[in-house]
Amino acid sequence: MTETHPIAPQRGRFITFEGGEGAGKSTQIKLLADRLNEAGIRAIVTREPGGSPGAEIIRHVVLSGMGKLLGAEAETLLFAAARDDHVHAVIKPALDQGIWVLCDRFSDSTRAYQGQQSNVAPELLTALERVTIGGLKPDLTVILDLPVEVGMARAAARRGTGMPDRFEAEGIAFHQGLRDAFRQIAMDEPQRCVLLDATLSPKAVANNIWRVLRKRLLREAAHA
Ligand code: Z5A
């Protein structure tokens, strides 16, 4: 009797969105998920810190400012613990089932926020990446770029009379440093990253993202 083997689904694609405050990541990620689903591609939206029940608890701790009180290294460990849970509970299982994963922030945020802005040693960040993400690199990272003042004004308008969180409360120099760090990441890894102008209308940004995706991932997926 011949044995039948189920055909393993083609692995999903992993797309991360990065950028500073108010860059429009959440807006764009939802638009892209809708567009992919309309194109018949199953896609889920998730975020960091958070995205899994355990990681959402850590998100609450970090954004409350508690992590900052523990010091930069300990705060970095909290982000890493959240990522470990998120990767193993949500991201990898979805990709293995052929589902595309769209993630609002990932390891580039740790490099930019903890590495560049809080001076956490790159050796520690590399060691934590080895444990939490192993060989899991995004297939595409969309970095949304805009002047700091524009992003902060958008975030303030959205917040209204609410209190700024741990990172929103940082000053303009901190946010300018972040913008520089993300631009540097885009320059260092052009194969993986694309830097897009986030000052355009949401629709124009979405069209630019779609153009990049079609060129870099959809053509490749169709030929896989
Ligand atoms: N963090 C870290 O330090 N280390 C790490 O490893 C990780 C994260 C993973 C999470 O914050 C914080 O954790 C983050 C980094 C740190 N710090 N901050 N700040 P979060 O998840 O609460 O928030 P965020 O990731 O920074 O995103 P955001 O500020 O909420 O912005 P966004 O998602 O990029 O933008 P949006 O919500 O889509 O849009 C913001 C507003 O602008 C909203 O009112 C929109 O309607 C409007 N908008 C959006 N697009 C446009 C355009 N094109 N034109 C005009 N208006 C627009």
PDB file of N, CA, C and O and ligand atoms in Angstrom, residues 20-28 47-49 59 63 79 83 104-106 109-110 113-114 154-155 158 165 167-168 175 198-202 205, ligand 1:
ATOM      1  N   GLY A  20       8.744  55.759  13.740  1.00  0.00           N
ATOM      2  CA  GLY A  20       8.594  56.521  14.985  1.00  0.00           C
ATOM      3  C   GLY A  20       7.137  56.690  15.357  1.00  0.00           C
ATOM      4  O   GLY A  20       6.225  56.143  14.733  1.00  0.00           O
ATOM      5  N   GLU A  21       6.985  57.481  16.370  1.00  0.00           N
ATOM      6  CA  GLU A  21       5.675  57.854  16.913  1.00  0.00           C
ATOM      7  C   GLU A  21       4.721  58.382  15.833  1.00  0.00           C
ATOM      8  O   GLU A  21       5.115  59.227  15.030  1.00  0.00           O
ATOM      9  N   GLY A  22       3.491  57.877  15.812  1.00  0.00           N
ATOM     10  CA  GLY A  22       2.468  58.432  14.909  1.00  0.00           C
ATOM     11  C   GLY A  22       2.773  58.282  13.424  1.00  0.00           C
ATOM     12  O   GLY A  22       2.207  58.991  12.582  1.00  0.00           O
ATOM     13  N   ALA A  23       3.644  57.339  13.068  1.00  0.00           N
ATOM     14  CA  ALA A  23       4.044  57.210  11.657  1.00  0.00           C
ATOM     15  C   ALA A  23       2.928  56.633  10.791  1.00  0.00           C
ATOM     16  O   ALA A  23       2.961  56.752   9.563  1.00  0.00           O
ATOM     17  N   GLY A  24       1.943  55.987  11.435  1.00  0.00           N
ATOM     18  CA  GLY A  24       0.826  55.422  10.666  1.00  0.00           C
ATOM     19  C   GLY A  24       0.922  53.924  10.485  1.00  0.00           C
ATOM     20  O   GLY A  24       0.244  53.359   9.623  1.00  0.00           O
ATOM     21  N   LYS A  25       1.691  53.253  11.324  1.00  0.00           N
ATOM     22  CA  LYS A  25       1.860  51.794  11.191  1.00  0.00           C
ATOM     23  C   LYS A  25       0.527  51.054  11.350  1.00  0.00           C
ATOM     24  O   LYS A  25       0.192  50.215  10.530  1.00  0.00           O
ATOM     25  N   SER A  26      -0.191  51.389  12.428  1.00  0.00           N
ATOM     26  CA  SER A  26      -1.456  50.666  12.689  1.00  0.00           C
ATOM     27  C   SER A  26      -2.433  50.892  11.538  1.00  0.00           C
ATOM     28  O   SER A  26      -3.114  49.955  11.108  1.00  0.00           O
ATOM     29  N   THR A  27      -2.488  52.122  11.052  1.00  0.00           N
ATOM     30  CA  THR A  27      -3.387  52.445   9.934  1.00  0.00           C
ATOM     31  C   THR A  27      -3.023  51.602   8.719  1.00  0.00           C
ATOM     32  O   THR A  27      -3.870  50.973   8.094  1.00  0.00           O
ATOM     33  N   GLN A  28      -1.746  51.567   8.388  1.00  0.00           N
ATOM     34  CA  GLN A  28      -1.308  50.883   7.160  1.00  0.00           C
ATOM     35  C   GLN A  28      -1.416  49.364   7.263  1.00  0.00           C
ATOM     36  O   GLN A  28      -1.709  48.691   6.290  1.00  0.00           O
ATOM     37  N   ARG A  47       1.061  42.612  16.993  1.00  0.00           N
ATOM     38  CA  ARG A  47       1.866  43.771  17.376  1.00  0.00           C
ATOM     39  C   ARG A  47       2.859  43.415  18.457  1.00  0.00           C
ATOM     40  O   ARG A  47       2.728  42.400  19.145  1.00  0.00           O
ATOM     41  N   GLU A  48       3.860  44.299  18.598  1.00  0.00           N
ATOM     42  CA  GLU A  48       4.808  44.168  19.710  1.00  0.00           C
ATOM     43  C   GLU A  48       4.995  45.529  20.371  1.00  0.00           C
ATOM     44  O   GLU A  48       4.949  46.538  19.667  1.00  0.00           O
ATOM     45  N   PRO A  49       5.252  45.606  21.682  1.00  0.00           N
ATOM     46  CA  PRO A  49       5.177  44.447  22.546  1.00  0.00           C
ATOM     47  C   PRO A  49       3.733  43.976  22.652  1.00  0.00           C
ATOM     48  O   PRO A  49       2.822  44.796  22.625  1.00  0.00           O
ATOM     49  N   ARG A  59       3.420  43.923  27.927  1.00  0.00           N
ATOM     50  CA  ARG A  59       3.196  45.238  27.277  1.00  0.00           C
ATOM     51  C   ARG A  59       2.686  46.256  28.297  1.00  0.00           C
ATOM     52  O   ARG A  59       3.146  47.381  28.354  1.00  0.00           O
ATOM     53  N   LEU A  63       4.725  49.669  29.030  1.00  0.00           N
ATOM     54  CA  LEU A  63       4.186  50.979  28.640  1.00  0.00           C
ATOM     55  C   LEU A  63       3.743  51.818  29.842  1.00  0.00           C
ATOM     56  O   LEU A  63       3.606  53.024  29.745  1.00  0.00           O
ATOM     57  N   PHE A  79      11.129  43.259  27.009  1.00  0.00           N
ATOM     58  CA  PHE A  79      10.745  43.206  25.588  1.00  0.00           C
ATOM     59  C   PHE A  79      11.096  41.839  24.994  1.00  0.00           C
ATOM     60  O   PHE A  79      10.340  41.281  24.195  1.00  0.00           O
ATOM     61  N   ARG A  83       8.655  39.058  23.344  1.00  0.00           N
ATOM     62  CA  ARG A  83       8.878  38.592  21.955  1.00  0.00           C
ATOM     63  C   ARG A  83       8.955  37.074  21.904  1.00  0.00           C
ATOM     64  O   ARG A  83       8.421  36.441  20.989  1.00  0.00           O
ATOM     65  N   ASP A 104       3.132  44.834  13.827  1.00  0.00           N
ATOM     66  CA  ASP A 104       3.369  46.244  14.146  1.00  0.00           C
ATOM     67  C   ASP A 104       4.534  46.299  15.148  1.00  0.00           C
ATOM     68  O   ASP A 104       4.333  46.018  16.327  1.00  0.00           O
ATOM     69  N   ARG A 105       5.705  46.588  14.662  1.00  0.00           N
ATOM     70  CA  ARG A 105       6.983  46.613  15.391  1.00  0.00           C
ATOM     71  C   ARG A 105       7.519  45.200  15.625  1.00  0.00           C
ATOM     72  O   ARG A 105       6.783  44.258  15.871  1.00  0.00           O
ATOM     73  N   PHE A 106       8.854  45.083  15.597  1.00  0.00           N
ATOM     74  CA  PHE A 106       9.522  43.807  15.885  1.00  0.00           C
ATOM     75  C   PHE A 106      10.952  44.148  16.332  1.00  0.00           C
ATOM     76  O   PHE A 106      11.178  45.190  16.935  1.00  0.00           O
ATOM     77  N   SER A 109      12.695  47.594  16.354  1.00  0.00           N
ATOM     78  CA  SER A 109      12.333  48.563  17.396  1.00  0.00           C
ATOM     79  C   SER A 109      13.257  48.414  18.600  1.00  0.00           C
ATOM     80  O   SER A 109      13.636  49.402  19.229  1.00  0.00           O
ATOM     81  N   THR A 110      13.625  47.166  18.930  1.00  0.00           N
ATOM     82  CA  THR A 110      14.550  46.975  20.054  1.00  0.00           C
ATOM     83  C   THR A 110      15.907  47.596  19.712  1.00  0.00           C
ATOM     84  O   THR A 110      16.541  48.246  20.546  1.00  0.00           O
ATOM     85  N   TYR A 113      15.133  51.591  19.790  1.00  0.00           N
ATOM     86  CA  TYR A 113      14.782  52.176  21.096  1.00  0.00           C
ATOM     87  C   TYR A 113      15.801  51.805  22.179  1.00  0.00           C
ATOM     88  O   TYR A 113      16.340  52.677  22.860  1.00  0.00           O
ATOM     89  N   GLN A 114      16.029  50.483  22.337  1.00  0.00           N
ATOM     90  CA  GLN A 114      16.928  50.074  23.434  1.00  0.00           C
ATOM     91  C   GLN A 114      18.399  50.211  23.015  1.00  0.00           C
ATOM     92  O   GLN A 114      19.238  50.640  23.798  1.00  0.00           O
ATOM     93  N   ARG A 154       0.547  64.124  15.418  1.00  0.00           N
ATOM     94  CA  ARG A 154      -0.501  63.138  15.127  1.00  0.00           C
ATOM     95  C   ARG A 154      -0.838  62.343  16.385  1.00  0.00           C
ATOM     96  O   ARG A 154      -2.006  62.121  16.704  1.00  0.00           O
ATOM     97  N   ALA A 155       0.226  61.919  17.096  1.00  0.00           N
ATOM     98  CA  ALA A 155      -0.004  61.095  18.295  1.00  0.00           C
ATOM     99  C   ALA A 155      -0.722  61.904  19.370  1.00  0.00           C
ATOM    100  O   ALA A 155      -1.620  61.401  20.052  1.00  0.00           O
ATOM    101  N   ARG A 158      -4.380  62.254  18.513  1.00  0.00           N
ATOM    102  CA  ARG A 158      -5.114  61.006  18.749  1.00  0.00           C
ATOM    103  C   ARG A 158      -5.343  60.780  20.252  1.00  0.00           C
ATOM    104  O   ARG A 158      -6.372  60.309  20.681  1.00  0.00           O
ATOM    105  N   ASP A 165       2.233  57.698  27.078  1.00  0.00           N
ATOM    106  CA  ASP A 165       2.837  56.502  27.688  1.00  0.00           C
ATOM    107  C   ASP A 165       4.339  56.693  27.863  1.00  0.00           C
ATOM    108  O   ASP A 165       4.879  57.772  27.599  1.00  0.00           O
ATOM    109  N   PHE A 167       7.022  55.962  26.269  1.00  0.00           N
ATOM    110  CA  PHE A 167       7.863  56.436  25.178  1.00  0.00           C
ATOM    111  C   PHE A 167       7.348  57.747  24.593  1.00  0.00           C
ATOM    112  O   PHE A 167       8.140  58.596  24.172  1.00  0.00           O
ATOM    113  N   GLU A 168       6.019  57.914  24.580  1.00  0.00           N
ATOM    114  CA  GLU A 168       5.461  59.169  24.072  1.00  0.00           C
ATOM    115  C   GLU A 168       5.949  60.349  24.921  1.00  0.00           C
ATOM    116  O   GLU A 168       6.051  61.475  24.442  1.00  0.00           O
ATOM    117  N   HIS A 175      13.166  61.364  19.993  1.00  0.00           N
ATOM    118  CA  HIS A 175      12.425  60.918  18.804  1.00  0.00           C
ATOM    119  C   HIS A 175      13.212  61.183  17.521  1.00  0.00           C
ATOM    120  O   HIS A 175      13.117  60.421  16.559  1.00  0.00           O
ATOM    121  N   ALA A 198       6.018  58.789   4.964  1.00  0.00           N
ATOM    122  CA  ALA A 198       4.760  58.614   5.704  1.00  0.00           C
ATOM    123  C   ALA A 198       3.989  59.920   5.836  1.00  0.00           C
ATOM    124  O   ALA A 198       2.968  59.974   6.527  1.00  0.00           O
ATOM    125  N   THR A 199       4.466  61.005   5.183  1.00  0.00           N
ATOM    126  CA  THR A 199       3.721  62.273   5.264  1.00  0.00           C
ATOM    127  C   THR A 199       2.597  62.319   4.226  1.00  0.00           C
ATOM    128  O   THR A 199       1.744  63.190   4.276  1.00  0.00           O
ATOM    129  N   LEU A 200       2.628  61.371   3.276  1.00  0.00           N
ATOM    130  CA  LEU A 200       1.587  61.348   2.237  1.00  0.00           C
ATOM    131  C   LEU A 200       0.251  60.910   2.847  1.00  0.00           C
ATOM    132  O   LEU A 200       0.209  60.470   4.004  1.00  0.00           O
ATOM    133  N   SER A 201      -0.801  61.008   2.064  1.00  0.00           N
ATOM    134  CA  SER A 201      -2.125  60.582   2.574  1.00  0.00           C
ATOM    135  C   SER A 201      -2.094  59.080   2.865  1.00  0.00           C
ATOM    136  O   SER A 201      -1.287  58.351   2.258  1.00  0.00           O
ATOM    137  N   PRO A 202      -2.973  58.599   3.773  1.00  0.00           N
ATOM    138  CA  PRO A 202      -3.001  57.159   4.048  1.00  0.00           C
ATOM    139  C   PRO A 202      -3.149  56.333   2.773  1.00  0.00           C
ATOM    140  O   PRO A 202      -2.512  55.289   2.618  1.00  0.00           O
ATOM    141  N   VAL A 205       0.196  56.245   0.845  1.00  0.00           N
ATOM    142  CA  VAL A 205       1.177  55.375   1.520  1.00  0.00           C
ATOM    143  C   VAL A 205       0.800  53.908   1.265  1.00  0.00           C
ATOM    144  O   VAL A 205       1.662  53.078   0.936  1.00  0.00           O
TER     145      VAL A 205
HETATM  146  N1  Z5A B   1       9.120  49.435  21.851  1.00  0.00           N
HETATM  147  C1  Z5A B   1      10.416  49.350  22.297  1.00  0.00           C
HETATM  148  O1  Z5A B   1      10.922  50.245  22.939  1.00  0.00           O
HETATM  149  N2  Z5A B   1      11.137  48.218  22.031  1.00  0.00           N
HETATM  150  C2  Z5A B   1      10.615  47.185  21.333  1.00  0.00           C
HETATM  151  O2  Z5A B   1      11.299  46.176  21.121  1.00  0.00           O
HETATM  152  C3  Z5A B   1       9.267  47.296  20.860  1.00  0.00           C
HETATM  153  C4  Z5A B   1       8.558  48.441  21.134  1.00  0.00           C
HETATM  154  C5  Z5A B   1       8.653  46.176  20.078  1.00  0.00           C
HETATM  155  C6  Z5A B   1       4.847  50.645  21.738  1.00  0.00           C
HETATM  156  O3  Z5A B   1       3.984  51.668  21.517  1.00  0.00           O
HETATM  157  C7  Z5A B   1       6.106  51.266  22.245  1.00  0.00           C
HETATM  158  O4  Z5A B   1       7.052  50.241  22.601  1.00  0.00           O
HETATM  159  C8  Z5A B   1       6.748  52.082  21.157  1.00  0.00           C
HETATM  160  C9  Z5A B   1       8.132  51.521  21.001  1.00  0.00           C
HETATM  161  C10 Z5A B   1       8.338  50.642  22.167  1.00  0.00           C
HETATM  162  N3  Z5A B   1       6.855  53.417  21.591  1.00  0.00           N
HETATM  163  N4  Z5A B   1       6.265  54.401  21.310  1.00  0.00           N
HETATM  164  N5  Z5A B   1       5.859  55.460  21.259  1.00  0.00           N
HETATM  165  P1  Z5A B   1       2.563  51.528  20.859  1.00  0.00           P
HETATM  166  O5  Z5A B   1       2.385  50.166  20.303  1.00  0.00           O
HETATM  167  O6  Z5A B   1       1.549  51.986  21.839  1.00  0.00           O
HETATM  168  O7  Z5A B   1       2.611  52.646  19.762  1.00  0.00           O
HETATM  169  P2  Z5A B   1       3.513  52.859  18.493  1.00  0.00           P
HETATM  170  O8  Z5A B   1       3.994  51.556  17.980  1.00  0.00           O
HETATM  171  O9  Z5A B   1       4.522  53.902  18.755  1.00  0.00           O
HETATM  172  O10 Z5A B   1       2.500  53.383  17.424  1.00  0.00           O
HETATM  173  P3  Z5A B   1       1.634  54.691  17.433  1.00  0.00           P
HETATM  174  O11 Z5A B   1       2.277  55.834  18.085  1.00  0.00           O
HETATM  175  O12 Z5A B   1       0.317  54.274  18.001  1.00  0.00           O
HETATM  176  O13 Z5A B   1       1.538  55.103  15.954  1.00  0.00           O
HETATM  177  P4  Z5A B   1       1.282  54.327  14.588  1.00  0.00           P
HETATM  178  O14 Z5A B   1       0.631  53.012  14.775  1.00  0.00           O
HETATM  179  O15 Z5A B   1       2.521  54.395  13.827  1.00  0.00           O
HETATM  180  O16 Z5A B   1       0.231  55.291  13.885  1.00  0.00           O
HETATM  181  P5  Z5A B   1      -1.408  55.196  13.705  1.00  0.00           P
HETATM  182  O17 Z5A B   1      -2.040  54.816  15.015  1.00  0.00           O
HETATM  183  O18 Z5A B   1      -1.713  54.458  12.502  1.00  0.00           O
HETATM  184  O19 Z5A B   1      -1.665  56.733  13.421  1.00  0.00           O
HETATM  185  C11 Z5A B   1      -1.486  57.739  14.402  1.00  0.00           C
HETATM  186  C12 Z5A B   1      -2.506  58.892  14.122  1.00  0.00           C
HETATM  187  O20 Z5A B   1      -2.173  59.508  12.864  1.00  0.00           O
HETATM  188  C13 Z5A B   1      -3.954  58.398  14.008  1.00  0.00           C
HETATM  189  O21 Z5A B   1      -4.799  59.361  14.525  1.00  0.00           O
HETATM  190  C14 Z5A B   1      -4.148  58.261  12.497  1.00  0.00           C
HETATM  191  O22 Z5A B   1      -5.477  58.435  12.106  1.00  0.00           O
HETATM  192  C15 Z5A B   1      -3.251  59.360  11.941  1.00  0.00           C
HETATM  193  N6  Z5A B   1      -2.643  59.018  10.642  1.00  0.00           N
HETATM  194  C16 Z5A B   1      -2.184  57.805  10.241  1.00  0.00           C
HETATM  195  N7  Z5A B   1      -1.692  57.865   8.988  1.00  0.00           N
HETATM  196  C17 Z5A B   1      -1.830  59.162   8.592  1.00  0.00           C
HETATM  197  C18 Z5A B   1      -1.490  59.855   7.398  1.00  0.00           C
HETATM  198  N8  Z5A B   1      -0.902  59.245   6.354  1.00  0.00           N
HETATM  199  N9  Z5A B   1      -1.756  61.184   7.331  1.00  0.00           N
HETATM  200  C19 Z5A B   1      -2.345  61.814   8.382  1.00  0.00           C
HETATM  201  N10 Z5A B   1      -2.712  61.211   9.541  1.00  0.00           N
HETATM  202  C20 Z5A B   1      -2.445  59.899   9.652  1.00  0.00           C
END
